[in-house]
PDB file of C-alpha atoms (C1' of nucleotides) in Angstrom:
ATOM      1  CA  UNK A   1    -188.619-161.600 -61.254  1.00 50.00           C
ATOM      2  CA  UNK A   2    -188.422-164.789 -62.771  1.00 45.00           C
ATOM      3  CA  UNK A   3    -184.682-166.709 -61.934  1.00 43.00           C
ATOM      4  CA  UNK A   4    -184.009-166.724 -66.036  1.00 49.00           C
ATOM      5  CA  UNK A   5    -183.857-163.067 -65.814  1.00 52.00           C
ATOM      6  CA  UNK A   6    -181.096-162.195 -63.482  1.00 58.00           C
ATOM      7  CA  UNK A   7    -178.210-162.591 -66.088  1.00 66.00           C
ATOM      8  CA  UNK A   8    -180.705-160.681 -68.258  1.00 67.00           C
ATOM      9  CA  UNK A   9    -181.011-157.755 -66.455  1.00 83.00           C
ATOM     10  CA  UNK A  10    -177.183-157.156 -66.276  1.00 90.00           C
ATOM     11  CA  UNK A  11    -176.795-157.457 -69.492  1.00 93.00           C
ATOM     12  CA  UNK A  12    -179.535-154.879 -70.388  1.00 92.00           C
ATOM     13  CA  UNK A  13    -178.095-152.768 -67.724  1.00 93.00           C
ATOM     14  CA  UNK A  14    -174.836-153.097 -69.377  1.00 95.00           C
ATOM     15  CA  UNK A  15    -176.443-152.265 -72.991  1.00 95.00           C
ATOM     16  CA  UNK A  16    -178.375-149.007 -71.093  1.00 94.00           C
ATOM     17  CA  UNK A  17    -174.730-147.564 -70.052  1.00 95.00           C
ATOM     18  CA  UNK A  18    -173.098-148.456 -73.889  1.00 96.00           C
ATOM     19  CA  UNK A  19    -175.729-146.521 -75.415  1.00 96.00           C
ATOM     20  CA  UNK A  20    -175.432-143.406 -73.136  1.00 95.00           C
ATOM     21  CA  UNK A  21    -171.237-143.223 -73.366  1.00 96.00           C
ATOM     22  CA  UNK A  22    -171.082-139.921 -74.878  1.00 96.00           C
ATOM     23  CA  UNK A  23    -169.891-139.725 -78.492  1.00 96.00           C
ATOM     24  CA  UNK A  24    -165.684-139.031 -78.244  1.00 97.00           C
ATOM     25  CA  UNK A  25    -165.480-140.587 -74.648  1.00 97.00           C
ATOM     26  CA  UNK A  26    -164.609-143.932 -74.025  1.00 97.00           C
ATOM     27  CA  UNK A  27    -164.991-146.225 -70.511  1.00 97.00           C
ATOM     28  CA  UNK A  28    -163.559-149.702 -69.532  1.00 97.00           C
ATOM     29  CA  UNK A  29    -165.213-153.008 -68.723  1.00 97.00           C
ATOM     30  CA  UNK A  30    -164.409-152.487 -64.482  1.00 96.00           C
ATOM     31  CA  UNK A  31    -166.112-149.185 -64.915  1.00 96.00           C
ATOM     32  CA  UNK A  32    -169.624-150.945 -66.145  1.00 96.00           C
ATOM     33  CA  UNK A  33    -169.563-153.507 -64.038  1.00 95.00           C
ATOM     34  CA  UNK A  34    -168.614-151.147 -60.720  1.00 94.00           C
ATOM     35  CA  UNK A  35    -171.683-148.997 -62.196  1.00 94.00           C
ATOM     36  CA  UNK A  36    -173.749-152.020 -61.803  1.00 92.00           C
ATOM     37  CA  UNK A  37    -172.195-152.825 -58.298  1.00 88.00           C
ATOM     38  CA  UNK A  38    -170.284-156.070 -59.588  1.00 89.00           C
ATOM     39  CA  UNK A  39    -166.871-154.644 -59.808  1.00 90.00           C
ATOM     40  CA  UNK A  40    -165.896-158.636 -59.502  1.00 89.00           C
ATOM     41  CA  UNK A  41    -168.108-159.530 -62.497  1.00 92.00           C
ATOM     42  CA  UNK A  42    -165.824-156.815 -65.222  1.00 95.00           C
ATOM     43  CA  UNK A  43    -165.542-160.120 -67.611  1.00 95.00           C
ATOM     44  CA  UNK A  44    -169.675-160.523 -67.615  1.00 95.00           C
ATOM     45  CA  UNK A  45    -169.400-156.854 -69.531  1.00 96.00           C
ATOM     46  CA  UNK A  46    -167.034-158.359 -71.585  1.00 95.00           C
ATOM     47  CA  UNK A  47    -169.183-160.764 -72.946  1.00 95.00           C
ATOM     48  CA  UNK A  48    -172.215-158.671 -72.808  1.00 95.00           C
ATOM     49  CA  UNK A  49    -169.887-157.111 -75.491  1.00 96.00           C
ATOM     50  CA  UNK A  50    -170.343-160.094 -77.524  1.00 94.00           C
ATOM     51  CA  UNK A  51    -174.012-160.468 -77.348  1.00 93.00           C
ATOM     52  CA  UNK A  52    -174.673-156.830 -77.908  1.00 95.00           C
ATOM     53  CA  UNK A  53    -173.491-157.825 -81.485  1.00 92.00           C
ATOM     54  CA  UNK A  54    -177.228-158.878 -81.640  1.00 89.00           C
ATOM     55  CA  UNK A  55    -178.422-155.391 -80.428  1.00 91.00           C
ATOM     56  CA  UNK A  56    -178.859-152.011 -82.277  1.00 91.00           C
ATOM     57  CA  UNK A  57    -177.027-149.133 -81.543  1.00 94.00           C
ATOM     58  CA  UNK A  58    -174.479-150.449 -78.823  1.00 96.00           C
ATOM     59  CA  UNK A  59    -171.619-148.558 -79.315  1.00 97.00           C
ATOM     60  CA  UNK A  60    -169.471-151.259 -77.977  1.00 97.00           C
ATOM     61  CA  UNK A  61    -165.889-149.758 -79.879  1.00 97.00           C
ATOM     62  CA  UNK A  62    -166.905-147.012 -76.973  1.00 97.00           C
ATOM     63  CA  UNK A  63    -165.716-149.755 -74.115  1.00 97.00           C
ATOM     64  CA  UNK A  64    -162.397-150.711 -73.705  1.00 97.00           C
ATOM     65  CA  UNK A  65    -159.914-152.316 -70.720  1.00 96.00           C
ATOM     66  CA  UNK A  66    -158.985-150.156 -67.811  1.00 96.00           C
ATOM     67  CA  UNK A  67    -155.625-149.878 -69.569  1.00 95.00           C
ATOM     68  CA  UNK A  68    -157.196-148.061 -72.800  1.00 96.00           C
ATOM     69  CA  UNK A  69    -156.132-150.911 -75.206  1.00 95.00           C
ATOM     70  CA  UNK A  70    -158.684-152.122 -77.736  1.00 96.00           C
ATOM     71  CA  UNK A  71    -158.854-155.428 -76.491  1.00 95.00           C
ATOM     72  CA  UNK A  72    -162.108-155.981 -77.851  1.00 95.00           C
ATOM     73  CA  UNK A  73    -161.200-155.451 -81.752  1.00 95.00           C
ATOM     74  CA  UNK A  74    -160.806-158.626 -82.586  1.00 93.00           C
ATOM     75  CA  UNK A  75    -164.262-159.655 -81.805  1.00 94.00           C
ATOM     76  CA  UNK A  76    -165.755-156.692 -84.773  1.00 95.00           C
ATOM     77  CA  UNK A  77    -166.350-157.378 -88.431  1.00 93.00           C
ATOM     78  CA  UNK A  78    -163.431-156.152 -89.068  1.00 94.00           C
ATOM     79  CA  UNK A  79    -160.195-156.094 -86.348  1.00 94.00           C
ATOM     80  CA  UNK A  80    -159.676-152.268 -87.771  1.00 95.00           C
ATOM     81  CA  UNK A  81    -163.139-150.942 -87.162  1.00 96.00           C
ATOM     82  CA  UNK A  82    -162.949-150.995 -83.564  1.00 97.00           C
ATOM     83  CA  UNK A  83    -159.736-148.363 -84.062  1.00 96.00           C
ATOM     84  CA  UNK A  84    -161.294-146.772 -86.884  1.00 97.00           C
ATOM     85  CA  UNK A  85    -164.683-145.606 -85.268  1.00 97.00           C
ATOM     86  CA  UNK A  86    -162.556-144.110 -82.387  1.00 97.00           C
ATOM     87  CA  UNK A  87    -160.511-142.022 -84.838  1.00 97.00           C
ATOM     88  CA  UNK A  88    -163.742-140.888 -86.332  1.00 97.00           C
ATOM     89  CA  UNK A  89    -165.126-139.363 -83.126  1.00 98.00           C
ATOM     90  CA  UNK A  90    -161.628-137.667 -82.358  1.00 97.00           C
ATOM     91  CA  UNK A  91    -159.818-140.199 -79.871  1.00 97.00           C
ATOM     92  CA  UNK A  92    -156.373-140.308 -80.942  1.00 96.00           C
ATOM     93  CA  UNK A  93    -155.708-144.614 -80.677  1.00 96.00           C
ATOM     94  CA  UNK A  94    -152.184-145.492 -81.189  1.00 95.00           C
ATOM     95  CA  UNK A  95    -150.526-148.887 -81.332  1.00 93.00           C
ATOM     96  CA  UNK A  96    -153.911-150.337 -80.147  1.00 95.00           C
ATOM     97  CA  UNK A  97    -154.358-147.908 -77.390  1.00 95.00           C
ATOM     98  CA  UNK A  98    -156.399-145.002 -76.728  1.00 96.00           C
ATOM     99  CA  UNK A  99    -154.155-141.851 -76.278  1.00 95.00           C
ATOM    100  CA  UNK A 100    -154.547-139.931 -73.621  1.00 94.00           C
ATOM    101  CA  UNK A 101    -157.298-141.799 -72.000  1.00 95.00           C
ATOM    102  CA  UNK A 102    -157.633-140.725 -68.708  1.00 93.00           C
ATOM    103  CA  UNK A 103    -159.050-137.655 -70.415  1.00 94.00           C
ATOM    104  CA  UNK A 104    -161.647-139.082 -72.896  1.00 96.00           C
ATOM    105  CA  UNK A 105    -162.255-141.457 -70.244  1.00 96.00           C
ATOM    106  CA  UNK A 106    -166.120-141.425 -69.507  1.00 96.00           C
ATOM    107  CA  UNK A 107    -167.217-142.370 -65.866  1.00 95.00           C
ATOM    108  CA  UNK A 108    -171.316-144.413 -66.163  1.00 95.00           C
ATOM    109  CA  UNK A 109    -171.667-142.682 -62.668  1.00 89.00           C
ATOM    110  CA  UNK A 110    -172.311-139.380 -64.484  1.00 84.00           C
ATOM    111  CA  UNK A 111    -175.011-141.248 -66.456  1.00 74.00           C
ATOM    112  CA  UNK A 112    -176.345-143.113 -63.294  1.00 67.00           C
ATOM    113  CA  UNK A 113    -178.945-140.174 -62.726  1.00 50.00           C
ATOM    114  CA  UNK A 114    -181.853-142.024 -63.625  1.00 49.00           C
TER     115      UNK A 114
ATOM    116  C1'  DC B   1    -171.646-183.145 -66.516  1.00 66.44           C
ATOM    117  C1'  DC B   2    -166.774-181.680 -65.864  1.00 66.44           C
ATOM    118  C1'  DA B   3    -163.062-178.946 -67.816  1.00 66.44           C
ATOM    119  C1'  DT B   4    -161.521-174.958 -70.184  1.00 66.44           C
ATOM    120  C1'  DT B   5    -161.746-170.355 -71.731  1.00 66.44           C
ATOM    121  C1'  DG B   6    -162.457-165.380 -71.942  1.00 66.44           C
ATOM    122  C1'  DA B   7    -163.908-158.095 -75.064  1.00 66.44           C
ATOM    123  C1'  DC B   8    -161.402-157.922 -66.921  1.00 66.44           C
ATOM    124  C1'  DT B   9    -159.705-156.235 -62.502  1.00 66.44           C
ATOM    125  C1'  DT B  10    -157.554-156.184 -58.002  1.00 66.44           C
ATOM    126  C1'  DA B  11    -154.531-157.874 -54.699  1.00 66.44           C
ATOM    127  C1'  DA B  12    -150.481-160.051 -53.210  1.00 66.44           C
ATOM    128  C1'  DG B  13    -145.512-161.591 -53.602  1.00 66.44           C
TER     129       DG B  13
ATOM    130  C1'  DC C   1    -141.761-152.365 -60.370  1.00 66.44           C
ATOM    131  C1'  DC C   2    -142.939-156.771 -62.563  1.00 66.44           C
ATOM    132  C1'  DT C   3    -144.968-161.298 -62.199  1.00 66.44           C
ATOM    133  C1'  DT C   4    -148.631-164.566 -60.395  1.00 66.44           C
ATOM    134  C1'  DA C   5    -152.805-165.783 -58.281  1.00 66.44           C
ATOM    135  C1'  DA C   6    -157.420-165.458 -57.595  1.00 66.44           C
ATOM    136  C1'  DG C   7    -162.262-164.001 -58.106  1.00 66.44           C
ATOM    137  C1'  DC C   8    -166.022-163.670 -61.305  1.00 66.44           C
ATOM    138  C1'  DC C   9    -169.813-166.362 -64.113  1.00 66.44           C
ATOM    139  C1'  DA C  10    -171.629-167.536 -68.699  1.00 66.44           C
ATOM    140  C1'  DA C  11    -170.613-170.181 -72.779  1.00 66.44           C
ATOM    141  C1'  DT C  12    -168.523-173.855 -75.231  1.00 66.44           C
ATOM    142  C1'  DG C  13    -166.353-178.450 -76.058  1.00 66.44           C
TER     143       DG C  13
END
DNA sequence: CCATTGACTTAAG
DNA sequence: CCTTAAGCCAATG
C-alpha cells in the first residue's frame, strides 16, 4: 500500500467498528483503538470522530470515554444531540454520563469476526 | 518548521 | 485513593 494510506486505513477501520456498534450499546475510544491493536493510539479514534462528521451513517454519539461520559458532545451540531440520540435508543445518560455502562457497554471484539 | 492541542488511556507516585 | 506524567500521532497556528 501506498505510505498516504496508513492513517487511512485506521481511520476506515475505525468507521467499520462505529457502524457495526449495535443500536442501544455504546463502546469507548481505548476499546476501538485496542480492536485495531493500537491501544496507545485511543486519541487517533478520537479524531477519527471528527472526520467521520464527513461520513454517512457513523454513529459516532455510540462512542464515548472509558469512563462513559459524553466527552465527545461538544464536537455535534448541537452539544444536546449527542445525549439525546442515546436516550432515544434506551441508554439512560445522566449528568453527561451513560448510566449503567458497563452493561450497555459494547466490546468491537464481538464484531471482529470478519 | 517548531510548538501546542486534543472526542484517550495506562501507569506511576 | 487522588494527582501527575507520559505515550500516542494528526491537525492547526
Amino acid at each position: 500500500m501506498n505510505i498516504n494510506e496508513r492513517h487511512a486505513d485506521f481511520f476506515e477501520n475505525v468507521y467499520a467498528i462505529v457502524r457495526h456498534i449495535p443500536k442501544g450499546r455504546v463502546t469507548s475510544y481505548g476499546a476501538i483503538a485496542k480492536a485495531l491493536g493500537t491501544v496507545s493510539s485511543s486519541r487517533m479514534v478520537g479524531w477519527a470522530m471528527n472526520a467521520a462528521h464527513s461520513k454517512p451513517d457513523i454513529p459516532a454519539h455510540r462512542v464515548v470515554n472509558r469512563n462513559g461520559f459524553l466527552t465527545g458532545k461538544m464536537h455535534f451540531s448541537s452539544p444536546t444531540e449527542m445525549e439525546e440520540k442515546l436516550t432515544l435508543e434506551g441508554i439512560e445518560v445522566i449528568n453527561d454520563q451513560i448510566h449503567q455502562f458497563n452493561i450497555v457497554f459494547w466490546d468491537p471484539s464481538e464484531e471482529l469476526t470478519f
